[in-house]
Amino acid sequence: MQTTPVEPASGAVSGHAEQALPDRYVDMKRGLTSAQVEERRARFGRNVVDSKARRTWWQTLWEVLHEPMFLLLLAASGIYFVLGDVAEALTLLAFVTGIIFLTVFQSHRTARVLDSLRELSAPRAQVLRDGQRQLVSAAELVPGDVVFVNEGTRVPADGAITEAHELSVDESLLTGESVSVSKSAARASLPPDEDPGEQLFFGSMVVQGQGQMIVTATGPNTTLGRIGKSLTGITEAHSPLQLETRTFVNRFASASIALCVLLVVAYRLRSGEWLSGVLAGITLAMGILPEEIPVILTVFMALGARRIANEGVLTRRMSAIETLGQTSVLCVDKTGTLTQNRMSVRALCARGKLQFIDQSTQHIDETYHELIEYLVLASEIEPVDPMELAFHETGHAGLAGTGRLHGDWTLVREYALTPELPAMSHAWHSPDLGYHTVASKGAPEAVCALCHLGAHETQTVMDQAAQMASNGLRVLGVARARHPPGDWPEKQHDFEFTFVGLVGLLDPVRPEVARAIAECKAAGVRVVMVTGDYPSTARAIAAEVGINVSRIVSGQEMAVMDDSRLRETIGSTDVFARVRPEQKLRLVSAFRESGHVVAMTGDGVNDAPALKAAHIGIAMGLRGAEVAREVASLVLLRDDFAPIVSAIRLGRRIYANLVQAISYTVAVHIPMIAATMLPVLVGWPPMLAPVHIVFLQLVIDPVCSVVFENEPERENLMCVPPRRIGARLLSNRSLTQGAAAGTFAALVVLGVYAGLLSAGYRQPLARTLAFITLVLGNVALIFVIRMLSQPGRRFRACRPNRYLWIVLGVTGVALVLLMTVPAVARLFGLVALLDVGAGV
């Protein structure tokens, strides 16, 4: 059994960290058991440096108590007490309690959604437990866990390195130095206590290679934890929509202050009373103040993010939701996005011969045995990547019993793939040979360069690769070399490689992709394929899924284009092949400068700049590098194309429903303002009191934040062009339509009130009937806004909005109580309609 000692990190802040591992040794073949993990988690807690505590009920309550609406209600209650109207004051306080409860409940509901999304977006770690590799949340790691780290991942805890393959780490978070640091494992020739190997530190980023470590410290006991540095202290900037709504609310508030002062002065001049005038001013302020808008925005974004997560896309930045509906260009990779990322070897080319194989192939000709042998030797020993898994599968199937599978050979040297040389090499030590065997695989042109082939030979290889790629295959070249014992060369070019052959892999297209791309086209969203594969491979796949292949531009062609020429090219090109990762940034910048809203998918370390530059960066959640997920706005919970289209659809729906909610807010406040101001200004008895405004808010708030959020999508949602950049939340047309609808409702309410007063009815009955009309008018505005948002009222019948009918039902019950129960009516200063004689 292979075991490795695990010592606590030096300088641990907690004394019990010294007793972290009483058994001191970890089984490197099986890792910790589930029981050991639970015991250590109970002892050391979660692996979190700076855990932001969830907001408590008391904190939420304290925030509500500071809201302007609540302060206005308290002021109104105080004035009623001063005026001696204790019943009115207590009634108002009872409604205040109800509003507080609803607000706190809604806030916690939203907070729970956001907390669950944060947990989904938390860093993950690949760990060995119970003899199996598992993907777990980094927060669940414990001392003694065997953890695997790869290029592009963030180190999830402090640990001692046990294996390192070309491992290089960026520790600038701890040291401030941007230069990466090479790391090595313990030397097998020395006892572990004499050479424990180097350390990896929580929060550092693996920029090259891969390795294995044993966790020695977690959470506050890590180096990062002792420094007190937080990975979660970054505050997201306000989005354009948040800034726009803030400006909208501020303007509304400024207007309300002016109107309230005017009303107080007018009341004082007409009646000679200050307190009643202040009460009327407070009532007006409550009717004007658009306090629903910040709530609407928060609820829509949080619940919208949950809806998108249910479709398989995690929202890491809420601002991405509002941008989804504007997306006009979607740049996607081929492998794993348009295809299934389930590779299998389908073609072998060696010694001038070509053989196509599939699952039914019973025998692989001996001509290709050497090619498969060196293909396996150039792959990882324990493959994770689908491509290398396919190589090992073909090797075990095709070389069984041939003596070409070398289980007793030892890997002694690795040369990593680089952007400059897209090929990797492995050097092996054999107990029976007097030299080292070197196997290399990579892009055919890179392997030809390593073999120093002449122009004619290189062209022959490239022609054969192009022929294989035209069948939709991904093509790699394979080479071999021998190296005598002694010093190793610094670079792969220093070996004397011999070309062995080509291998073609098939990655089937996902069956749902063609339909999803057709949906994008109907919605005015261009789908652009950006791949590192050959143009012929890209052409075959693009044609199969419905992407325009009239022109294909290669990375080599892009390299000689200036920015102006590239902007012209992207106007007629939807497929870019043989593109290097750093060239993706140029493409994103070119599309942005051309006025497009760009969404970009990526999974590697080198994709991070392009993901960050795109309006919406979309990282692969399963195979993506941690650094790619950190800079992305969205993360695919399953590496697939269809969820991206679903997210765009939902983004459009969320924004359309948000426009309806804000339009309703504008419309519904107009009759409330008119019913509060005009009776005072023209000398009629006041129509509305604060308690009436509170009742109306109990209808308006759920309508804005729940009913419209659950509105089904419009029938033509994905048949219209994307929203243009810079478009306002409420267009002049929407604002005018909402204001006109609200004005009409106000005229009806005031007409009822004035007509009853002029007909000789007493004020209580006139107020009662006018108030009922106002409530019914607010309900009618819901349907008016829905109709205006979609002419013809073409909504999906299969998705009725049950929340609308719940709110309408509750409102109807409340109105019936007001109209039939005298005690309830008196609380509102109204008269029960069953006792109409009292109001005549």
PDB file of C-alpha atoms in Angstrom, residues 260-274 277 677 680-681:
ATOM      1  CA  CYS A 260     -46.476  66.869  -1.650  1.00  0.00           C
ATOM      2  CA  VAL A 261     -45.329  70.359  -0.634  1.00  0.00           C
ATOM      3  CA  LEU A 262     -47.867  71.846  -3.063  1.00  0.00           C
ATOM      4  CA  LEU A 263     -50.652  69.706  -1.611  1.00  0.00           C
ATOM      5  CA  VAL A 264     -49.798  70.581   2.009  1.00  0.00           C
ATOM      6  CA  VAL A 265     -49.797  74.312   1.203  1.00  0.00           C
ATOM      7  CA  ALA A 266     -53.054  74.038  -0.756  1.00  0.00           C
ATOM      8  CA  TYR A 267     -54.735  72.156   2.088  1.00  0.00           C
ATOM      9  CA  ARG A 268     -53.559  74.750   4.612  1.00  0.00           C
ATOM     10  CA  LEU A 269     -54.892  77.606   2.474  1.00  0.00           C
ATOM     11  CA  ARG A 270     -58.303  75.940   2.013  1.00  0.00           C
ATOM     12  CA  SER A 271     -58.922  74.541   5.483  1.00  0.00           C
ATOM     13  CA  GLY A 272     -56.480  76.394   7.737  1.00  0.00           C
ATOM     14  CA  GLU A 273     -55.210  73.071   9.207  1.00  0.00           C
ATOM     15  CA  TRP A 274     -51.588  72.001   9.096  1.00  0.00           C
ATOM     16  CA  GLY A 277     -52.533  68.951   5.303  1.00  0.00           C
ATOM     17  CA  MET A 677     -54.485  65.489  -5.124  1.00  0.00           C
ATOM     18  CA  VAL A 680     -58.056  68.688  -2.239  1.00  0.00           C
ATOM     19  CA  LEU A 681     -57.159  71.145  -4.983  1.00  0.00           C
TER      20      LEU A 681
END
